[in-house]
Amino acid sequence: MNWSSLSEFLSMGGYGFYVWGSYAMTLICIIGEILLISNRRRTLEKQYGHTSGLDKKRDINETTS
Amino acid sequence: MFLWIIKRDLLLAVRRRSDVLITLFFFVIVVSLFPLSVGPEMNLLRTMAPGVVWVAALLASMLSLNRMFSSDYQDGTLEQMLISPQSLSFLVLGKTLAHWLVTGLPLVLMAPVLGIQYDLPGDALFVLVISLLIGTPVLSLIGAIGAALTLGLRGGGVLVSLLVLPLYIPILIFGSGAVEANMAGVDFAAHLSLIGAFFFVSLVFAPWVAAWSLRVSLE
Amino acid sequence: MAINWFKYSSPASFYSLAGKMIPLFAAAAIILLIMGLYVGFFVAPTDFQQGEAYRIIFIHVPAAWMSMFLYVVMACWAGFGLAFNTRLSSMMATAIAPTGAMFTFLALWTGSLWGKPMWGTWWVWDARLTSELILLFLYIGFMSLQAAIDDPRRADKAGAIIALVGVVNIPIIYFSVQWWNTLHQGASVSVNQAPAMASTMLMGMLIMVFASWMYSIAVILKRVRIIILERESHTAWVAELQKEGVV
């Protein structure tokens, strides 16, 4: 275990800004992409009208509620 | 048939002389903009000259790319070409050569004049002209693919440049590299031979791919 | 037993197959991601030369590899779509492009963030970074061409052609940029590839590479399902799927 405390972990040997900057951007891109796809799917579902949940069973409860 | 296409296109170009001059003046204006922006300081301009001239040549030849097929596309002669017995890629080669004669060649002839504006030494001017002479046909050849793909699309003009610019980069690198190498006194033959290699490869493949894209666009 | 290769090439059957596979790949991606990050941050030692900044390698290298790998895969699918005229392969190519572009952008972002502490500037005209930037232009060119054409069939074919032309040019661009880079600044500036890789660092990075593979497959399959629905909306099987309400 290299890190004794959380603050040390965050400072990342002084390079915290760069390391966490790149990891944050990766996170943003991945989440962004997943959101983009799901709302593209939602617009598709709206296109196909009423309650037909076009996704897996789990989504069905959402749309019908 | 091949010569007929070139003759016809040259005739068309001469009749619409404005197109030819527009590309040429665009080239001249872009090249002479840089000293105004960067300052008249001579040896800075001299080091920048090859890059500026080459980028301007790239942009100028790209400007007229989508006009290569669009006029024939509108009045339907393109469909005739598609069904003509002559192989389409041969016709496309003819059109590309015509496009080069109309846009590429004037740039090559104009380049030394602009080179003097940048106070380029004599032999660097010569290398500049040679590199442009070999390079500009490649621009037209690869540009033909872009033009064929974006035929009849709204916003096609911008799209062509987006598609084709990444493919121009090797030619730009070696084109301006040749002139810089000459100015630095280093041997520049390697650069020119590489552009020559690009030229022959694209001479073989580009018309075929452009013909294929024409068929795709016109289906 | 003759394997019927084309069983899954029809959008209908592929749709359900993809539906089943996505959770698998998504789960694998998450597990590998957690393992990779754990190894990367807690097991791998501090690098003697670069201190902690080298830990960016755990996303920079996978992103860069994925960006190039996905472009080649996209070009293959585009090639299949063109050769066999199978709509599904072109749909796959269209589905891959955004994820590939995202990885290219990520590679550039993390690359420049890593470059700042190491080389002192955000952007260095290093051969790899420059060709990565050009790769991004190729992706954007592909996507904008497909977006500009309304008729899906022509979009597929035109996209396929530009993807194939692009993939042929990637080595040319890479070597010309390489030559150009050494031409200007001389070899002295060339950065050493990765720091001497301690085994744990390498392992951490490889796990992250597999994690990004799993992630891309899951995301691409998800997107291809949507494209299938969008394009096959007129077909019977989609209508029948909607009636059932479960897809």
Coordinates of C-alpha atoms in Angstrom, one line a residue:
Chain A
M1 CA 0.0 0.0 0.0
N2 CA 1.7 3.2 -1.1
W3 CA -0.7 5.7 0.4
S4 CA -0.7 6.4 4.1
S5 CA -3.5 8.9 4.0
L6 CA -6.3 10.0 1.7
S7 CA -4.9 13.4 1.3
E8 CA -1.6 11.9 0.1
F9 CA -3.5 9.8 -2.3
L10 CA -5.3 12.8 -3.7
S11 CA -2.1 14.9 -4.0
M12 CA -0.6 12.0 -5.9
G13 CA 3.0 13.1 -5.2
G14 CA 2.2 16.7 -6.4
Y15 CA 0.9 15.5 -9.7
G16 CA -2.7 15.2 -8.5
F17 CA -4.1 17.7 -10.8
Y18 CA -2.8 16.0 -13.9
V19 CA -3.6 12.4 -12.9
W20 CA -7.1 13.2 -11.6
G21 CA -7.7 15.6 -14.5
S22 CA -7.2 12.8 -17.0
Y23 CA -9.1 10.2 -14.9
A24 CA -12.0 12.7 -14.5
M25 CA -12.1 13.3 -18.2
T26 CA -12.1 9.6 -18.9
L27 CA -15.0 9.2 -16.5
I28 CA -16.9 12.1 -18.1
C29 CA -16.4 10.7 -21.6
I30 CA -17.6 7.2 -20.6
I31 CA -20.6 8.3 -18.7
G32 CA -21.4 10.8 -21.4
E33 CA -21.3 8.1 -24.0
I34 CA -23.6 5.9 -22.0
L35 CA -26.0 8.7 -21.5
L36 CA -25.9 9.6 -25.1
I37 CA -26.8 6.1 -26.1
S38 CA -29.6 5.7 -23.6
N39 CA -31.3 8.9 -24.5
R40 CA -31.0 8.1 -28.2
R41 CA -32.8 4.9 -27.2
R42 CA -35.4 6.8 -25.3
T43 CA -36.2 9.0 -28.3
L44 CA -36.5 5.8 -30.3
E45 CA -39.0 4.4 -27.8
K46 CA -41.0 7.6 -27.9
Q47 CA -41.1 7.3 -31.7
Y48 CA -42.5 3.8 -31.4
G49 CA -45.3 5.2 -29.3
H50 CA -47.0 4.4 -26.0
T51 CA -45.9 2.0 -23.4
S52 CA -43.9 -0.5 -25.5
G53 CA -40.7 -0.5 -23.4
L54 CA -38.1 -1.3 -26.0
D55 CA -35.5 -2.3 -23.5
K56 CA -35.0 -5.1 -21.2
K57 CA -37.6 -6.1 -18.6
R58 CA -36.1 -3.7 -16.0
D59 CA -36.9 -0.7 -18.1
I60 CA -40.5 -1.8 -18.5
N61 CA -41.4 -1.0 -15.0
E62 CA -39.9 2.4 -15.4
T63 CA -41.8 3.3 -18.5
T64 CA -45.1 2.0 -17.4
S65 CA -45.0 3.6 -13.9
Chain B
M1 CA -12.6 9.4 -75.4
F2 CA -9.9 10.3 -72.8
L3 CA -8.7 13.2 -74.9
W4 CA -12.2 14.2 -75.6
I5 CA -13.0 14.5 -71.9
I6 CA -9.9 16.7 -71.3
K7 CA -10.6 18.8 -74.3
R8 CA -14.2 19.2 -73.3
D9 CA -13.3 20.1 -69.7
L10 CA -10.7 22.6 -70.8
L11 CA -13.2 24.1 -73.1
L12 CA -15.6 24.4 -70.3
A13 CA -12.9 25.9 -68.1
V14 CA -11.9 28.4 -70.7
R15 CA -15.5 29.4 -71.1
R16 CA -15.9 29.8 -67.4
R17 CA -12.6 31.6 -67.1
S18 CA -13.6 33.0 -63.8
D19 CA -13.3 29.7 -62.0
V20 CA -9.7 29.4 -63.1
L21 CA -8.8 32.9 -62.0
I22 CA -10.7 32.6 -58.7
T23 CA -8.5 29.7 -57.6
L24 CA -5.3 31.5 -58.7
F25 CA -6.2 34.7 -57.0
F26 CA -7.2 32.8 -53.9
F27 CA -3.7 31.3 -53.9
V28 CA -2.1 34.7 -54.4
I29 CA -4.1 36.4 -51.7
V30 CA -3.6 33.7 -49.1
V31 CA 0.1 33.7 -49.7
S32 CA 0.4 37.4 -49.5
L33 CA -1.7 37.6 -46.3
F34 CA 1.0 36.0 -44.2
P35 CA 3.6 38.8 -44.4
L36 CA 0.9 41.2 -43.3
S37 CA 0.1 39.1 -40.3
V38 CA 3.6 38.0 -39.3
G39 CA 5.5 41.1 -40.1
P40 CA 7.8 42.0 -42.9
E41 CA 10.9 40.6 -41.2
M42 CA 12.7 38.8 -44.0
N43 CA 14.4 35.8 -42.6
L44 CA 11.3 34.8 -40.6
L45 CA 9.4 35.0 -43.9
R46 CA 12.0 33.0 -45.7
T47 CA 11.8 30.1 -43.2
M48 CA 8.0 30.2 -43.4
A49 CA 7.8 30.5 -47.2
P50 CA 7.6 26.8 -48.1
G51 CA 4.9 26.0 -45.6
V52 CA 2.8 29.0 -46.5
V53 CA 3.0 28.4 -50.2
W54 CA 2.2 24.7 -49.8
V55 CA -0.7 25.2 -47.5
A56 CA -2.1 27.9 -49.8
A57 CA -1.8 25.5 -52.8
L58 CA -3.6 22.8 -50.8
L59 CA -6.4 25.1 -49.9
A60 CA -6.7 26.6 -53.4
S61 CA -6.9 23.1 -55.1
M62 CA -9.5 22.1 -52.5
L63 CA -11.6 25.1 -53.1
S64 CA -12.5 24.0 -56.6
L65 CA -12.8 20.3 -55.8
N66 CA -16.5 20.0 -55.5
R67 CA -17.0 21.9 -58.8
M68 CA -15.2 19.0 -60.4
F69 CA -18.3 16.8 -60.7
S70 CA -21.1 19.0 -59.6
S71 CA -21.7 20.8 -62.9
D72 CA -21.9 17.5 -64.8
Y73 CA -24.0 16.1 -62.0
Q74 CA -26.6 18.8 -62.3
D75 CA -27.1 18.6 -66.1
G76 CA -27.0 14.8 -66.2
T77 CA -23.9 14.3 -68.2
L78 CA -22.5 12.3 -65.3
E79 CA -25.2 9.7 -65.7
Q80 CA -24.2 9.4 -69.4
M81 CA -20.6 8.9 -68.4
L82 CA -21.7 6.2 -66.0
I83 CA -23.4 4.1 -68.7
S84 CA -20.9 4.9 -71.4
P85 CA -18.8 1.9 -72.7
Q86 CA -15.6 3.7 -71.7
S87 CA -14.4 2.6 -68.3
L88 CA -15.5 5.2 -65.7
S89 CA -12.2 5.4 -63.9
F90 CA -10.6 6.4 -67.2
L91 CA -13.1 9.2 -67.6
V92 CA -12.5 10.2 -64.0
L93 CA -8.8 10.3 -64.7
G94 CA -9.5 12.6 -67.6
K95 CA -11.6 14.9 -65.4
T96 CA -9.0 14.9 -62.7
L97 CA -6.3 15.8 -65.2
A98 CA -8.5 18.6 -66.5
H99 CA -9.1 19.8 -63.0
W100 CA -5.3 19.7 -62.4
L101 CA -4.6 21.7 -65.6
V102 CA -7.2 24.3 -64.6
T103 CA -6.2 24.7 -61.0
G104 CA -2.9 22.9 -60.2
L105 CA -0.8 24.1 -63.1
P106 CA -1.5 27.8 -62.6
L107 CA -0.4 27.4 -59.0
V108 CA 2.8 25.9 -60.1
L109 CA 3.5 28.7 -62.6
M110 CA 2.6 31.3 -60.0
A111 CA 4.6 29.9 -57.2
P112 CA 8.0 31.4 -58.2
V113 CA 6.6 34.9 -58.3
L114 CA 5.3 34.5 -54.8
G115 CA 8.5 32.8 -53.7
I116 CA 10.4 36.0 -54.7
Q117 CA 7.9 37.9 -52.5
Y118 CA 9.3 35.8 -49.6
D119 CA 12.9 36.4 -50.8
L120 CA 13.5 32.7 -51.4
P121 CA 16.9 31.9 -52.9
G122 CA 17.0 30.8 -56.5
D123 CA 17.4 27.1 -56.2
A124 CA 14.9 26.9 -53.4
L125 CA 12.4 28.5 -55.8
F126 CA 13.3 25.8 -58.3
V127 CA 12.7 23.0 -55.8
L128 CA 9.5 24.6 -54.7
V129 CA 8.2 24.6 -58.3
I130 CA 9.3 21.0 -58.8
S131 CA 7.7 19.8 -55.6
L132 CA 4.5 21.6 -56.5
L133 CA 4.6 20.2 -60.0
I134 CA 4.7 16.6 -58.6
G135 CA 2.5 17.3 -55.6
T136 CA -0.5 19.2 -57.0
P137 CA -1.7 16.3 -59.3
V138 CA -1.8 14.1 -56.2
L139 CA -4.0 16.8 -54.5
S140 CA -6.4 16.6 -57.5
L141 CA -6.3 12.8 -57.6
I142 CA -7.1 12.3 -53.9
G143 CA -9.5 15.3 -54.0
A144 CA -11.4 13.5 -56.8
I145 CA -12.3 10.8 -54.3
G146 CA -13.6 13.4 -51.8
A147 CA -15.5 15.2 -54.5
A148 CA -17.1 12.0 -55.8
L149 CA -18.1 10.9 -52.3
T150 CA -19.7 14.2 -51.3
L151 CA -21.6 14.7 -54.7
G152 CA -24.8 16.5 -54.3
L153 CA -24.7 16.7 -50.5
R154 CA -25.7 19.9 -48.8
G155 CA -22.6 21.4 -47.2
G156 CA -20.5 19.3 -49.5
G157 CA -17.8 21.9 -49.9
V158 CA -16.8 21.9 -46.3
L159 CA -17.2 18.2 -46.0
V160 CA -14.8 17.6 -48.9
S161 CA -12.0 19.5 -47.1
L162 CA -12.8 17.6 -43.9
L163 CA -12.5 14.2 -45.6
V164 CA -9.5 15.0 -47.8
L165 CA -7.2 17.2 -45.5
P166 CA -5.9 14.3 -43.4
L167 CA -5.0 12.5 -46.6
Y168 CA -3.1 15.5 -47.9
I169 CA -0.8 15.7 -44.8
P170 CA 2.0 13.4 -46.1
I171 CA 2.2 15.4 -49.3
L172 CA 2.2 18.7 -47.4
I173 CA 5.0 17.4 -45.1
F174 CA 7.3 16.2 -47.9
G175 CA 6.4 19.1 -50.2
S176 CA 7.4 21.8 -47.8
G177 CA 10.1 19.5 -46.3
A178 CA 11.8 19.4 -49.7
V179 CA 12.1 23.1 -50.0
E180 CA 13.3 23.5 -46.4
A181 CA 15.8 20.7 -46.9
N182 CA 17.2 22.6 -49.9
M183 CA 17.4 25.8 -48.0
A184 CA 19.2 24.1 -45.2
G185 CA 21.6 22.7 -47.8
V186 CA 20.5 19.2 -47.1
D187 CA 19.8 16.7 -49.8
F188 CA 16.1 17.0 -50.8
A189 CA 15.9 14.3 -53.5
A190 CA 14.4 11.9 -50.9
H191 CA 11.4 14.1 -50.4
L192 CA 10.8 14.6 -54.0
S193 CA 11.0 10.9 -54.7
L194 CA 8.5 10.2 -52.0
I195 CA 6.1 12.7 -53.5
G196 CA 6.7 11.0 -56.8
A197 CA 5.8 7.7 -55.1
F198 CA 2.6 9.2 -53.8
F199 CA 1.8 10.5 -57.2
F200 CA 2.1 7.1 -58.9
V201 CA 0.2 5.2 -56.3
S202 CA -2.6 7.7 -56.3
L203 CA -2.5 7.8 -60.1
V204 CA -3.3 4.1 -60.1
F205 CA -5.8 3.9 -57.3
A206 CA -7.5 7.2 -57.0
P207 CA -9.5 7.2 -60.3
W208 CA -10.7 3.6 -59.6
V209 CA -11.8 4.5 -56.1
A210 CA -13.3 7.8 -57.3
A211 CA -15.3 5.9 -60.0
W212 CA -16.5 3.5 -57.3
S213 CA -17.6 6.4 -55.1
L214 CA -19.4 8.0 -58.1
R215 CA -21.3 4.8 -58.6
V216 CA -22.2 4.8 -54.9
S217 CA -23.2 8.5 -55.0
L218 CA -25.4 8.1 -58.1
E219 CA -27.1 4.9 -57.3
Chain C
M1 CA -21.7 -29.9 -38.8
A2 CA -21.7 -27.0 -41.2
I3 CA -21.4 -23.8 -39.3
N4 CA -23.9 -21.4 -40.7
W5 CA -21.8 -18.3 -40.6
F6 CA -24.6 -16.1 -41.8
K7 CA -27.1 -17.1 -39.2
Y8 CA -26.1 -14.1 -37.1
S9 CA -25.7 -11.7 -40.0
S10 CA -29.4 -11.0 -40.2
P11 CA -30.2 -8.0 -38.1
A12 CA -33.1 -9.8 -36.4
S13 CA -31.2 -12.7 -35.0
F14 CA -28.1 -10.5 -34.2
Y15 CA -30.3 -8.1 -32.3
S16 CA -31.3 -10.7 -29.7
L17 CA -27.8 -12.2 -29.6
A18 CA -26.4 -8.7 -28.9
G19 CA -29.0 -8.1 -26.3
K20 CA -27.9 -11.2 -24.4
M21 CA -24.2 -10.4 -24.8
I22 CA -24.2 -6.8 -23.6
P23 CA -24.7 -7.5 -19.9
L24 CA -21.8 -10.0 -20.0
F25 CA -19.4 -7.6 -21.6
A26 CA -20.5 -4.8 -19.4
A27 CA -20.0 -6.8 -16.2
A28 CA -16.6 -8.0 -17.5
A29 CA -15.6 -4.4 -18.2
I30 CA -16.6 -3.2 -14.7
I31 CA -14.7 -6.1 -13.0
L32 CA -11.6 -5.6 -15.0
L33 CA -11.8 -1.8 -14.5
I34 CA -11.9 -2.1 -10.8
M35 CA -9.0 -4.7 -10.8
G36 CA -6.9 -2.6 -13.1
L37 CA -7.4 0.6 -11.1
Y38 CA -6.6 -1.3 -7.9
V39 CA -3.4 -2.7 -9.3
G40 CA -2.6 0.6 -10.9
F41 CA -3.0 2.7 -7.9
F42 CA -2.3 0.5 -5.0
V43 CA 0.0 -2.2 -6.1
A44 CA 2.2 -0.6 -8.7
P45 CA 5.2 1.2 -7.0
T46 CA 6.0 4.8 -7.4
D47 CA 8.1 5.4 -10.5
F48 CA 11.6 6.5 -9.7
Q49 CA 11.8 8.8 -12.6
Q50 CA 8.3 10.3 -13.0
G51 CA 7.0 10.0 -9.5
E52 CA 3.2 9.5 -9.5
A53 CA 2.4 11.2 -12.8
Y54 CA 3.1 8.0 -14.7
R55 CA -0.1 6.5 -13.4
I56 CA -1.9 8.3 -16.2
I57 CA -0.4 5.5 -18.4
F58 CA -3.2 3.3 -17.1
I59 CA -5.7 5.1 -19.2
H60 CA -3.5 6.8 -21.8
V61 CA -2.0 3.7 -23.4
P62 CA -5.3 1.7 -23.5
A63 CA -7.1 4.7 -25.0
A64 CA -4.4 5.1 -27.7
W65 CA -4.3 1.4 -28.5
M66 CA -8.1 1.3 -28.6
S67 CA -8.3 4.3 -30.9
M68 CA -6.1 2.7 -33.5
F69 CA -7.5 -0.8 -33.0
L70 CA -11.1 0.4 -33.3
Y71 CA -10.3 2.3 -36.5
V72 CA -8.9 -0.8 -38.1
V73 CA -11.9 -2.9 -36.9
M74 CA -14.2 -0.3 -38.3
A75 CA -12.5 -0.4 -41.6
C76 CA -12.8 -4.2 -41.7
W77 CA -16.5 -4.1 -40.9
A78 CA -16.9 -1.3 -43.5
G79 CA -15.0 -3.5 -46.0
F80 CA -17.2 -6.5 -45.2
G81 CA -20.3 -4.3 -45.6
L82 CA -19.1 -3.2 -49.0
A83 CA -18.0 -6.6 -50.2
F84 CA -20.8 -8.8 -49.0
N85 CA -23.4 -6.0 -49.1
T86 CA -24.6 -7.1 -45.7
R87 CA -26.3 -4.1 -44.0
L88 CA -25.3 -5.4 -40.5
S89 CA -21.6 -5.0 -41.1
S90 CA -22.0 -1.4 -42.2
M91 CA -24.1 -0.8 -39.2
M92 CA -21.3 -2.2 -37.0
A93 CA -18.9 0.2 -38.7
T94 CA -21.2 3.1 -38.0
A95 CA -21.6 2.0 -34.4
I96 CA -17.8 1.8 -33.8
A97 CA -16.9 5.3 -35.0
P98 CA -18.1 7.3 -32.0
T99 CA -16.4 5.1 -29.5
G100 CA -13.2 5.2 -31.5
A101 CA -13.4 8.9 -31.7
M102 CA -13.9 9.1 -28.0
F103 CA -10.9 7.0 -27.3
T104 CA -8.8 9.1 -29.6
F105 CA -9.9 12.2 -27.8
L106 CA -9.1 10.6 -24.5
A107 CA -5.7 9.5 -25.7
L108 CA -4.9 13.1 -26.7
W109 CA -6.3 14.6 -23.5
T110 CA -4.5 12.2 -21.2
G111 CA -1.4 12.5 -23.4
S112 CA -1.2 16.2 -23.1
L113 CA -2.0 16.1 -19.4
W114 CA 0.8 13.6 -18.9
G115 CA 3.1 15.7 -21.1
K116 CA 2.6 18.8 -19.0
P117 CA 4.6 17.6 -16.0
M118 CA 7.0 15.5 -18.1
W119 CA 7.8 17.7 -21.0
G120 CA 6.7 21.0 -19.6
T121 CA 4.1 21.8 -22.3
W122 CA 0.6 20.8 -23.0
W123 CA 1.2 19.9 -26.6
V124 CA 4.4 18.6 -28.1
W125 CA 4.5 17.9 -31.9
D126 CA 5.7 14.4 -31.1
A127 CA 5.1 12.0 -33.9
R128 CA 2.7 9.8 -31.9
L129 CA 0.6 12.7 -30.7
T130 CA 0.4 14.3 -34.1
S131 CA -0.7 11.0 -35.8
E132 CA -3.3 10.6 -33.0
L133 CA -4.6 14.0 -33.8
I134 CA -4.9 13.1 -37.5
L135 CA -6.6 9.9 -36.6
L136 CA -9.2 12.1 -34.8
F137 CA -9.7 14.0 -38.0
L138 CA -10.2 10.8 -39.9
Y139 CA -12.9 9.7 -37.4
I140 CA -14.6 13.0 -37.6
G141 CA -14.5 12.9 -41.4
F142 CA -16.1 9.5 -41.4
M143 CA -18.9 10.4 -39.0
S144 CA -19.7 13.7 -40.7
L145 CA -19.8 12.1 -44.1
Q146 CA -22.2 9.5 -42.8
A147 CA -24.3 12.2 -41.1
A148 CA -24.5 14.3 -44.2
I149 CA -26.0 11.5 -46.3
D150 CA -29.6 10.8 -45.6
D151 CA -30.1 7.5 -47.5
P152 CA -28.6 4.9 -45.2
R153 CA -27.4 2.6 -48.0
R154 CA -25.4 5.4 -49.6
A155 CA -24.1 6.5 -46.3
D156 CA -22.8 3.1 -45.5
K157 CA -21.1 2.7 -48.8
A158 CA -19.6 6.2 -48.8
G159 CA -18.5 5.8 -45.2
A160 CA -16.9 2.4 -46.1
I161 CA -14.9 3.9 -48.9
I162 CA -13.5 6.8 -46.8
A163 CA -12.8 4.4 -44.0
L164 CA -10.8 2.0 -46.3
V165 CA -9.0 4.9 -47.9
G166 CA -8.2 6.2 -44.4
V167 CA -6.9 2.9 -43.1
V168 CA -4.6 2.6 -46.1
N169 CA -3.3 6.1 -45.3
I170 CA -2.7 5.5 -41.5
P171 CA 0.7 3.9 -41.9
I172 CA 1.7 6.5 -44.5
I173 CA 0.7 9.3 -42.3
Y174 CA 2.4 7.8 -39.3
F175 CA 5.7 7.3 -41.1
S176 CA 5.6 10.7 -42.7
V177 CA 4.9 12.3 -39.4
Q178 CA 7.7 10.2 -37.8
W179 CA 10.1 11.4 -40.5
W180 CA 8.9 14.9 -40.2
N181 CA 9.3 14.9 -36.5
T182 CA 12.9 13.7 -36.5
L183 CA 13.6 16.0 -39.5
H184 CA 12.8 19.1 -37.5
Q185 CA 13.8 18.6 -33.9
G186 CA 16.3 15.9 -34.4
A187 CA 16.2 12.6 -32.6
S188 CA 17.2 14.1 -29.3
V189 CA 13.7 15.2 -28.4
S190 CA 12.1 11.8 -29.0
V191 CA 10.6 10.8 -25.7
N192 CA 11.3 7.3 -24.3
Q193 CA 8.3 5.2 -24.8
A194 CA 7.0 4.0 -21.5
P195 CA 9.2 4.2 -18.4
A196 CA 11.0 0.9 -17.6
M197 CA 7.9 -1.2 -16.9
A198 CA 7.9 -2.8 -13.6
S199 CA 5.8 -6.0 -13.8
T200 CA 3.0 -4.7 -11.7
M201 CA 2.7 -1.6 -13.8
L202 CA 2.6 -3.7 -17.0
M203 CA 0.0 -6.0 -15.4
G204 CA -2.1 -3.0 -14.3
M205 CA -1.9 -1.5 -17.8
L206 CA -2.8 -4.8 -19.5
I207 CA -5.8 -5.3 -17.3
M208 CA -7.0 -1.8 -18.2
V209 CA -6.5 -2.6 -21.9
F210 CA -8.8 -5.6 -21.5
A211 CA -11.2 -3.5 -19.5
S212 CA -11.4 -1.0 -22.3
W213 CA -11.9 -3.8 -24.8
M214 CA -14.9 -5.1 -22.8
Y215 CA -16.3 -1.7 -22.4
S216 CA -16.0 -0.9 -26.1
I217 CA -17.7 -4.1 -27.1
A218 CA -20.5 -3.5 -24.7
V219 CA -21.1 0.1 -25.9
I220 CA -20.8 -0.7 -29.5
L221 CA -23.2 -3.6 -29.3
K222 CA -25.6 -1.4 -27.5
R223 CA -25.3 1.3 -30.2
V224 CA -25.6 -1.2 -33.0
R225 CA -28.9 -2.5 -31.5
I226 CA -30.2 1.1 -31.7
I227 CA -29.1 1.5 -35.2
I228 CA -30.7 -1.8 -36.1
L229 CA -34.0 -0.6 -34.6
E230 CA -33.7 2.8 -36.3
R231 CA -33.1 1.3 -39.7
E232 CA -35.3 -1.8 -39.5
S233 CA -38.3 0.0 -38.0
H234 CA -40.3 -0.8 -41.1
T235 CA -39.7 -4.5 -40.9
A236 CA -42.2 -7.0 -39.4
W237 CA -40.0 -8.4 -36.7
V238 CA -39.5 -5.0 -35.1
A239 CA -43.2 -4.3 -35.2
E240 CA -43.9 -7.7 -33.7
L241 CA -41.3 -6.9 -31.0
Q242 CA -43.0 -3.7 -30.1
K243 CA -46.3 -5.4 -29.7
E244 CA -44.8 -7.8 -27.2
G245 CA -43.3 -4.8 -25.5
V246 CA -40.1 -6.7 -24.7
V247 CA -37.1 -6.5 -27.0

